[in-house]
JSON list of C-alpha atoms in Angstrom, two decimals:
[
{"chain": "A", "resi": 1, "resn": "UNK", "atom": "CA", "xyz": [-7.05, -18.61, 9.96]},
{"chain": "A", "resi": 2, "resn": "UNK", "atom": "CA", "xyz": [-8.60, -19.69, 13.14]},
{"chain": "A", "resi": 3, "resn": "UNK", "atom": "CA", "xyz": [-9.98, -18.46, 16.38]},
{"chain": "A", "resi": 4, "resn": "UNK", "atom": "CA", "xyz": [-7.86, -19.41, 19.05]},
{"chain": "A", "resi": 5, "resn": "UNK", "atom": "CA", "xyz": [-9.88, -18.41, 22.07]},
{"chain": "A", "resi": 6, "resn": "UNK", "atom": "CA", "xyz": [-13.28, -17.38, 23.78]},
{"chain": "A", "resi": 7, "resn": "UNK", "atom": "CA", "xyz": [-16.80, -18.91, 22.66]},
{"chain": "A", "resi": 8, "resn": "UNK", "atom": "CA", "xyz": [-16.21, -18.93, 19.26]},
{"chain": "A", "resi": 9, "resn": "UNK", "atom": "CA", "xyz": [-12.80, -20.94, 19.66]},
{"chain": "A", "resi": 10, "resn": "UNK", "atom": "CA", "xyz": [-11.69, -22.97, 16.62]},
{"chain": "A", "resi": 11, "resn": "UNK", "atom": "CA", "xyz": [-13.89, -21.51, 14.55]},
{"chain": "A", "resi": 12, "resn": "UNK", "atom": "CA", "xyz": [-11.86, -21.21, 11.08]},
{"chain": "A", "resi": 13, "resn": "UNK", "atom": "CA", "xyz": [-12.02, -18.41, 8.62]},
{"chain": "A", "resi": 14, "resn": "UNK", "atom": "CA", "xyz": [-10.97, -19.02, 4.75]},
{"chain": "A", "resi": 15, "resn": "UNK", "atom": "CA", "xyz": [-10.16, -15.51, 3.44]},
{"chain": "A", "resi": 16, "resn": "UNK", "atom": "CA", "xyz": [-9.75, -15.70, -0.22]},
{"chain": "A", "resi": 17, "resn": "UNK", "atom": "CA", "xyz": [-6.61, -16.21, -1.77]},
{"chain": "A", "resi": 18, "resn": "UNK", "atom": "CA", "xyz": [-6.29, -12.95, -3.50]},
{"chain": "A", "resi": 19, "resn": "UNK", "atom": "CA", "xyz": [-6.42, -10.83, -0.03]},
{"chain": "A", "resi": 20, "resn": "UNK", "atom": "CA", "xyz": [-3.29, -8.24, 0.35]},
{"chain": "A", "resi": 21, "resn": "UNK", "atom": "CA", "xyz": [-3.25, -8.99, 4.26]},
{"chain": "A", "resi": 22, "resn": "UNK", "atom": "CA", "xyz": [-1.39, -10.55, 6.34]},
{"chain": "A", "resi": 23, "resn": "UNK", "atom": "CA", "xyz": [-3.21, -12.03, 9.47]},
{"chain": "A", "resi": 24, "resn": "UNK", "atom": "CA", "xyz": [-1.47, -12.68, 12.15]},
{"chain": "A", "resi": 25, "resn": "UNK", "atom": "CA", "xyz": [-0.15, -15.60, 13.04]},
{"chain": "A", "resi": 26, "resn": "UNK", "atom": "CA", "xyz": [-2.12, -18.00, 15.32]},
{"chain": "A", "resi": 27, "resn": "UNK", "atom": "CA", "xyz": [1.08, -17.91, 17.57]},
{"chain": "A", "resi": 28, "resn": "UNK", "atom": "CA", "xyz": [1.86, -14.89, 17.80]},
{"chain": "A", "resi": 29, "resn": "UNK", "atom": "CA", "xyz": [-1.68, -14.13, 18.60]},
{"chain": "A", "resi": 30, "resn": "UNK", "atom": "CA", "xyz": [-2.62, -17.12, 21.08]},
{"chain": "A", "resi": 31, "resn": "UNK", "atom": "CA", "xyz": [0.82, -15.43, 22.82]},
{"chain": "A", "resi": 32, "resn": "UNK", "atom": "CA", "xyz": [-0.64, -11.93, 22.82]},
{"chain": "A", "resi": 33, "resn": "UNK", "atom": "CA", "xyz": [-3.79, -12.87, 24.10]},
{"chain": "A", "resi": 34, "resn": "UNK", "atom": "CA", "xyz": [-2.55, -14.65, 27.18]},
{"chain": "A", "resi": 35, "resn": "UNK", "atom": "CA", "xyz": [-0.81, -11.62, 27.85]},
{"chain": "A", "resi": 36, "resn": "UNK", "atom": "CA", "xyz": [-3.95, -9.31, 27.69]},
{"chain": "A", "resi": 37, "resn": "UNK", "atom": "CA", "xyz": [-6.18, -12.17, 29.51]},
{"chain": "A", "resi": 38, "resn": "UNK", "atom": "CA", "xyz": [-3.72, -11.43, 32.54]},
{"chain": "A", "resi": 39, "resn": "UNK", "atom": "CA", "xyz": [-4.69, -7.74, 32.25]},
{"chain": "A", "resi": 40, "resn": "UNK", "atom": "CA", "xyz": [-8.37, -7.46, 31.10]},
{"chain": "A", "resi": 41, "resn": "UNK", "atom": "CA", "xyz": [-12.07, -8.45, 31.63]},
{"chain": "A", "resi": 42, "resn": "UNK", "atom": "CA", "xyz": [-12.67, -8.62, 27.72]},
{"chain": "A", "resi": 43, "resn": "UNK", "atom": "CA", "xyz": [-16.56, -7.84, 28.79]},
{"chain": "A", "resi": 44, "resn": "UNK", "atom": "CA", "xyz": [-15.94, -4.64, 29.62]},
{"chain": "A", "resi": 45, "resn": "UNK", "atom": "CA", "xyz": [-13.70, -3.63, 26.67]},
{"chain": "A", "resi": 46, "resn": "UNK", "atom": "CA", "xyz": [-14.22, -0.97, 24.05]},
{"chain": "A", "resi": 47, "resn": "UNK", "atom": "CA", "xyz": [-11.37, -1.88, 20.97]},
{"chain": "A", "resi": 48, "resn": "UNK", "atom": "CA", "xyz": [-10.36, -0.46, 18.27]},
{"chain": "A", "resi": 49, "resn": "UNK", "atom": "CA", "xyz": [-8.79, -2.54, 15.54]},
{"chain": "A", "resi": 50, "resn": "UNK", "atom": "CA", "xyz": [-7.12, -0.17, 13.02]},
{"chain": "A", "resi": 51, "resn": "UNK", "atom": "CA", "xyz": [-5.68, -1.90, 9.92]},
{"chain": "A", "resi": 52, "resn": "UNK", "atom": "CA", "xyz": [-8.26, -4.76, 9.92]},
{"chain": "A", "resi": 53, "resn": "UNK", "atom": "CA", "xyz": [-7.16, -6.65, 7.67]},
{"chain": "A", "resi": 54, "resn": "UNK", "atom": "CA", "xyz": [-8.94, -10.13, 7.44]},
{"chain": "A", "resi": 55, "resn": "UNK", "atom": "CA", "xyz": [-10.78, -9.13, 10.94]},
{"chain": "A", "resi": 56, "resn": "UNK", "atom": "CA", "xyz": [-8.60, -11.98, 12.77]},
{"chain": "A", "resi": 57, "resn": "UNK", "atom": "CA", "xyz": [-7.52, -9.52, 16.02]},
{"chain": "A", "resi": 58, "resn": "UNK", "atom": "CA", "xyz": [-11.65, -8.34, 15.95]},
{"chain": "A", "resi": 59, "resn": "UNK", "atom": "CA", "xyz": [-13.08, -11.95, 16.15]},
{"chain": "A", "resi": 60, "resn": "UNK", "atom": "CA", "xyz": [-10.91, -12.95, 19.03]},
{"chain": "A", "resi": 61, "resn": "UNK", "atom": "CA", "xyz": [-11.87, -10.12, 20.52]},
{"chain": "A", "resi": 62, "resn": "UNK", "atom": "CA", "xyz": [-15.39, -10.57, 19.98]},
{"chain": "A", "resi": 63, "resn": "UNK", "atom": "CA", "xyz": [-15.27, -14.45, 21.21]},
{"chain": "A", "resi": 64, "resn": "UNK", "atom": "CA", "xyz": [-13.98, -13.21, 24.09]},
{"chain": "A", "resi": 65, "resn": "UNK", "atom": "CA", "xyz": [-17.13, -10.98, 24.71]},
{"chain": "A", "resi": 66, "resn": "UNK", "atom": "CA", "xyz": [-15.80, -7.67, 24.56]},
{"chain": "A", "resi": 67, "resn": "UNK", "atom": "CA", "xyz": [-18.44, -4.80, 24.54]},
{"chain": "A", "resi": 68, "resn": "UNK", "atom": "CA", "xyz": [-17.65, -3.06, 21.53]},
{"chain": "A", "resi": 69, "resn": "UNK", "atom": "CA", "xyz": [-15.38, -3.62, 18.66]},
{"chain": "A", "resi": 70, "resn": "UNK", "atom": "CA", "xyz": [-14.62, -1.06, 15.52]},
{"chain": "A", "resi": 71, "resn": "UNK", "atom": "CA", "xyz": [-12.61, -2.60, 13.11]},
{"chain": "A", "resi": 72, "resn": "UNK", "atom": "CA", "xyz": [-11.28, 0.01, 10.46]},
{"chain": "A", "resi": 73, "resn": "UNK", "atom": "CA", "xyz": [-10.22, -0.79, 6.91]},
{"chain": "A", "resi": 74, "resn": "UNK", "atom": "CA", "xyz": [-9.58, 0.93, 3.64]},
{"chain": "A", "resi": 75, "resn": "UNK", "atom": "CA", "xyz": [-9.61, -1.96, 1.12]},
{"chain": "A", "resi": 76, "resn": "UNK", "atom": "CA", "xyz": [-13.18, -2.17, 0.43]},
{"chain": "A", "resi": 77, "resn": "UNK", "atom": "CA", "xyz": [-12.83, -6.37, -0.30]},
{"chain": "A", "resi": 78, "resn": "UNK", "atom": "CA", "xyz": [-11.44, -6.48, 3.12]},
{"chain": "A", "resi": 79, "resn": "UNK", "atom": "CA", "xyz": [-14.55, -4.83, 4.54]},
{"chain": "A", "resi": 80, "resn": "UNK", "atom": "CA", "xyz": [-16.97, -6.90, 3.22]},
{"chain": "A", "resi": 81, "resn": "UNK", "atom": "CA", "xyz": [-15.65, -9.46, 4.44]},
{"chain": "A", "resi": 82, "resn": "UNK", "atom": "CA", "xyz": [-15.02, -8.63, 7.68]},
{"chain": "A", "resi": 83, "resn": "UNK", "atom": "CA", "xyz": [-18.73, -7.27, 7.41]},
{"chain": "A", "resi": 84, "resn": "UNK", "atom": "CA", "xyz": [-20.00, -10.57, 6.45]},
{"chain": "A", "resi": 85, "resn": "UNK", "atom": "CA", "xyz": [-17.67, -12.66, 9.22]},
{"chain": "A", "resi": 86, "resn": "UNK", "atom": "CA", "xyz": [-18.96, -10.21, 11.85]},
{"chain": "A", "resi": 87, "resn": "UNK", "atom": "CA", "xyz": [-22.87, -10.96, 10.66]},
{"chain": "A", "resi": 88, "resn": "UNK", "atom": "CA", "xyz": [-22.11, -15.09, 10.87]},
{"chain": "A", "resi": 89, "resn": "UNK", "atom": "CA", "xyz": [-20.71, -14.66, 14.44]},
{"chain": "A", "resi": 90, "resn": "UNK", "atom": "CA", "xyz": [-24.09, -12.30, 14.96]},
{"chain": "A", "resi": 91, "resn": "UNK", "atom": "CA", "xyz": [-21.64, -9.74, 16.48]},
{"chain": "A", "resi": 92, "resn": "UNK", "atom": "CA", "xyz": [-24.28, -6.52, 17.25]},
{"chain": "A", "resi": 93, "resn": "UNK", "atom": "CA", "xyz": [-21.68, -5.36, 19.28]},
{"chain": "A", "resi": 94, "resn": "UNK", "atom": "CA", "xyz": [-19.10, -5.05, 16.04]},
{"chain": "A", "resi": 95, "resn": "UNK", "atom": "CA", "xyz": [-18.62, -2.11, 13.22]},
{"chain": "A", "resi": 96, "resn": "UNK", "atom": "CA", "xyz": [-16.26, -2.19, 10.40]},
{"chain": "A", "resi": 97, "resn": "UNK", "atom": "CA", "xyz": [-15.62, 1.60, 8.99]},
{"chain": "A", "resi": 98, "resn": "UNK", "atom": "CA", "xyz": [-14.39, 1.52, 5.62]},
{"chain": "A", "resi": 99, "resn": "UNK", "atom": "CA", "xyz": [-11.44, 4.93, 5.84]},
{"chain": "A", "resi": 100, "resn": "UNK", "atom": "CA", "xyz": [-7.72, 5.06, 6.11]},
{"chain": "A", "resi": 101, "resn": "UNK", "atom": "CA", "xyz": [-6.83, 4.47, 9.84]},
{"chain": "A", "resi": 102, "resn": "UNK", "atom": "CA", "xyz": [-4.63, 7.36, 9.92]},
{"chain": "A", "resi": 103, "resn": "UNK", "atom": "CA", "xyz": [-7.55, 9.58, 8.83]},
{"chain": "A", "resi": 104, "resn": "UNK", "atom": "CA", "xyz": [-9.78, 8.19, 11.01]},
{"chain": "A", "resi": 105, "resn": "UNK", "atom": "CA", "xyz": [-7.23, 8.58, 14.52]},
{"chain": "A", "resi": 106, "resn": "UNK", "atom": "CA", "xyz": [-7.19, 12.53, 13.26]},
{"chain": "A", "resi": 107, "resn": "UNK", "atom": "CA", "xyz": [-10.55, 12.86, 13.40]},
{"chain": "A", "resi": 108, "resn": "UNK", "atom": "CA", "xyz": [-11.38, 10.46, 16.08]},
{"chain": "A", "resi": 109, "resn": "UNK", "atom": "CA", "xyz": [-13.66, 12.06, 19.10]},
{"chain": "A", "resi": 110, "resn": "UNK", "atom": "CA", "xyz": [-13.92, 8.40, 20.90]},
{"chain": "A", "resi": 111, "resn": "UNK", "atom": "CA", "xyz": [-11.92, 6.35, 23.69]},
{"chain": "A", "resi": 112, "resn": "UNK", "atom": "CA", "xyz": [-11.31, 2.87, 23.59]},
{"chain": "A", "resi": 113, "resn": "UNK", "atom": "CA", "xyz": [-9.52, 0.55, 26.58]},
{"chain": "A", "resi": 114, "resn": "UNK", "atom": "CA", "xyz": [-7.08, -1.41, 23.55]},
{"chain": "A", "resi": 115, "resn": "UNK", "atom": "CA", "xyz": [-6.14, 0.04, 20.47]},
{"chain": "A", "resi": 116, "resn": "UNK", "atom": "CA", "xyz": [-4.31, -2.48, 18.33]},
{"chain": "A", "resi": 117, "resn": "UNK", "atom": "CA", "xyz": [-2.88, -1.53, 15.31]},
{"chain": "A", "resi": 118, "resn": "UNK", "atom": "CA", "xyz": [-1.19, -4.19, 12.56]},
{"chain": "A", "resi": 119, "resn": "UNK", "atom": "CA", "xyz": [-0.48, -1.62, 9.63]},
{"chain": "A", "resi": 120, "resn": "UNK", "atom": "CA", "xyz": [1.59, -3.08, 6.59]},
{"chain": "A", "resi": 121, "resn": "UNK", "atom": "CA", "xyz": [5.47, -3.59, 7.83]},
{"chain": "A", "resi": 122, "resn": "UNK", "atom": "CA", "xyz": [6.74, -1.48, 5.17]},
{"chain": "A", "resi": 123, "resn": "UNK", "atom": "CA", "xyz": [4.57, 1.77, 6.03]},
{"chain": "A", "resi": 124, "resn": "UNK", "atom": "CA", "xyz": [7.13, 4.44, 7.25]},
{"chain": "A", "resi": 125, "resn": "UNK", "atom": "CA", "xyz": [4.64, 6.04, 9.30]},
{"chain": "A", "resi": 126, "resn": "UNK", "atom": "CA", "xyz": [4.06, 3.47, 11.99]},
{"chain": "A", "resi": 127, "resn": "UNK", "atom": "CA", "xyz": [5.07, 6.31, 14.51]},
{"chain": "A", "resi": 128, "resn": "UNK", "atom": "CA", "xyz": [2.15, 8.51, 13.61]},
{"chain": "A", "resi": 129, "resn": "UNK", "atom": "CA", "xyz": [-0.11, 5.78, 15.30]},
{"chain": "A", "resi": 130, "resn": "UNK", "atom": "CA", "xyz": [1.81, 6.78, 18.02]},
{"chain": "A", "resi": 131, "resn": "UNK", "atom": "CA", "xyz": [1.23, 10.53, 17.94]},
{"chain": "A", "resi": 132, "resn": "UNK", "atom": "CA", "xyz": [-2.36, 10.72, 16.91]},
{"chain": "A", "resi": 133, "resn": "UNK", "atom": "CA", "xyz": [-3.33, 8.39, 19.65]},
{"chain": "A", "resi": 134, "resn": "UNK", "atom": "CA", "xyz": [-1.95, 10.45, 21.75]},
{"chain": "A", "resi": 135, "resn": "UNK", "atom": "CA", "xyz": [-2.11, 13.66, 20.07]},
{"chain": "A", "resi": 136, "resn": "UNK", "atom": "CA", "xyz": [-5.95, 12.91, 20.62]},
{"chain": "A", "resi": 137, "resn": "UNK", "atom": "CA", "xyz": [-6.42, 11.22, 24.31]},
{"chain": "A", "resi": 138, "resn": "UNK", "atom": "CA", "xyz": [-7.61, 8.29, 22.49]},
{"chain": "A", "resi": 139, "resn": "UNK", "atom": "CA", "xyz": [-7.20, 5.81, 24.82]},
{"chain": "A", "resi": 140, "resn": "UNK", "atom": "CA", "xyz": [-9.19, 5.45, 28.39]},
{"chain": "A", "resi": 141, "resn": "UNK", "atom": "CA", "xyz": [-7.41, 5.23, 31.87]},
{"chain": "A", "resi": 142, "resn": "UNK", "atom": "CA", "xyz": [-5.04, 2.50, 32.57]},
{"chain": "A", "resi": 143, "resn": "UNK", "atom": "CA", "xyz": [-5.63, 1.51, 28.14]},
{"chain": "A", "resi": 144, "resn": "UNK", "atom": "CA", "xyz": [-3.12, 0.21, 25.89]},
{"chain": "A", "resi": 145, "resn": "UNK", "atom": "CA", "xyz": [-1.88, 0.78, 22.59]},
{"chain": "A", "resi": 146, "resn": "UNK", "atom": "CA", "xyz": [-0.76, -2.32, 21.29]},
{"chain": "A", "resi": 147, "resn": "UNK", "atom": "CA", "xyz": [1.14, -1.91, 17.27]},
{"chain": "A", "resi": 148, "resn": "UNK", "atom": "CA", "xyz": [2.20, -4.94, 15.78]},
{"chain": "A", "resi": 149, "resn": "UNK", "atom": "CA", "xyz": [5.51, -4.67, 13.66]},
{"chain": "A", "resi": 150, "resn": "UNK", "atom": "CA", "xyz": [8.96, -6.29, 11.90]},
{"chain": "A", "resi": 151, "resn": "UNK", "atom": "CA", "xyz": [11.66, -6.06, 13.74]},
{"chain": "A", "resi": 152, "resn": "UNK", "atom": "CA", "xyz": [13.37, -3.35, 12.18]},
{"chain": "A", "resi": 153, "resn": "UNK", "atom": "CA", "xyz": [11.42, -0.80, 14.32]},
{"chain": "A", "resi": 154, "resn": "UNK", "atom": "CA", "xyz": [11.96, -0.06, 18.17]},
{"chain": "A", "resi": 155, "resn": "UNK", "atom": "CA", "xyz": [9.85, 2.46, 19.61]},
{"chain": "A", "resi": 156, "resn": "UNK", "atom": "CA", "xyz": [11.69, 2.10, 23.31]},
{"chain": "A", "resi": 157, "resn": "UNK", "atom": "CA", "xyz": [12.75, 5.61, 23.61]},
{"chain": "A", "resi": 158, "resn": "UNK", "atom": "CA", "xyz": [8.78, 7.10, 23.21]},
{"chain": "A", "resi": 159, "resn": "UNK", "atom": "CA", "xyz": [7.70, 8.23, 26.59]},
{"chain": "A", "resi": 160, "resn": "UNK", "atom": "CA", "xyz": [4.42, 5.90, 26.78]},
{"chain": "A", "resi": 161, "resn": "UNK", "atom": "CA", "xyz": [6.46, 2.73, 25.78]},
{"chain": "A", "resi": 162, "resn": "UNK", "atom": "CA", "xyz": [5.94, -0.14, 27.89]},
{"chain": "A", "resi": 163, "resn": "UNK", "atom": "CA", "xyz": [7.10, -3.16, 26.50]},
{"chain": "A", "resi": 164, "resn": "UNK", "atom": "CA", "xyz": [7.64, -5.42, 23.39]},
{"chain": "A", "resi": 165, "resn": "UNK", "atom": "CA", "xyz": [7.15, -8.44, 23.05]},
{"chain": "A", "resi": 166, "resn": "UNK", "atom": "CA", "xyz": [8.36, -10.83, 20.08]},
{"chain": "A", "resi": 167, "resn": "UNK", "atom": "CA", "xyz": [7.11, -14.06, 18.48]},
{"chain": "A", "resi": 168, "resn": "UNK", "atom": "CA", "xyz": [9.05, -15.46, 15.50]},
{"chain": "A", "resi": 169, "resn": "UNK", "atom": "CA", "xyz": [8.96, -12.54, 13.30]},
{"chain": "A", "resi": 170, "resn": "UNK", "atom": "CA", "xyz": [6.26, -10.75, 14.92]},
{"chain": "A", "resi": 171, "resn": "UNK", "atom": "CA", "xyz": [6.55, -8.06, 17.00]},
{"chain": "A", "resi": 172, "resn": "UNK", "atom": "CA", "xyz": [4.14, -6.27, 19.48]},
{"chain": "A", "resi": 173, "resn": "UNK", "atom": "CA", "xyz": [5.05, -2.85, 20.92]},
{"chain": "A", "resi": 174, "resn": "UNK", "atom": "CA", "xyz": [2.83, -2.01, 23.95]},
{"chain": "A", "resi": 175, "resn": "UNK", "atom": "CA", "xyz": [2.28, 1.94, 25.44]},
{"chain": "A", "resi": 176, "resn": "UNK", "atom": "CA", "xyz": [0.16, 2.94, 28.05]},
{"chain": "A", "resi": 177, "resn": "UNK", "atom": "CA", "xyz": [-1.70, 5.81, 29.11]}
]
């Protein structure tokens, strides 16, 4: 796993080998961030990176300089080392919060500019992302929700849908505000 962008570009992370995530890919992410560099100032961004995983999506958005990023995580070997990844980059700026994202939307009192959310491709709830993002004005004006998913899903008929985007096998849904 690498960083593909920003200040801390090619910078390579070696999660270990017993990790239940699955980062995503360098493609599929060098692709989504060219689409959110046409869009954004990173500087001024507040994310939220629910389903952390290995921290990949945080530390790009961290070497991009964004003002604030809270990764969220439930697998407590998955926070530590996204604790420990965000202390080598000396990311002040960056929080990991060890709770179930979907516990953490409904009781969520913040905004952020990006949500991005890369929950397991078999969870059957991917649409309550969705609704509690929603549910609770989560995200600032002119903000995106971005979920990453299989194919099997398409979330074209919800009213904030905006586009998605595909990448071998991943898939990005985007919704506005």
């Amino acid at each position: 796993m690498r960083i593909i962008g920003g200040k801390y570009r090619g910078k390579v992370f070696n999660p270990p080998t017993n990790f239940a995530a699955r980062p995503t890919t360098d493609f599929a992410k060098e692709a989504l961030f060219n689409v959110l560099n046409n869009i954004y100032n990173f500087e001024n961004l507040e994310v939220l990176d629910l389903f952390s995983g290995t921290g990949s999506i945080s530390y790009e958005f961290l070497s991009r300089g964004s003002k604030v990023v809270t990764a969220v995580e439930n697998n407590q070997k998955h926070v530590n080392y996204i604790l420990k990844q965000f202390e080598i980059l000396k990311a002040d700026q960056a929080n990991v919060i060890k709770i179930d994202a979907f516990k953490y939307l409904a009781n969520c009192k913040r905004q952020f500019d990006i949500i991005f959310a890369d929950p397991p491709y078999e969870d059957k709830n991917i649409i309550e992302i969705y609704n509690l993002v929603y549910e609770k004005s989560l995200l600032k004006e002119d903000s995106l929700l971005i979920i990453e998913h299989s194919g099997i899903y398409d979330f074209s008929q919800l009213s904030k849908f905006k586009e998605m985007r595909h990448y071998g096998s991943v898939y990005f849904s985007f919704f506005e505000t």
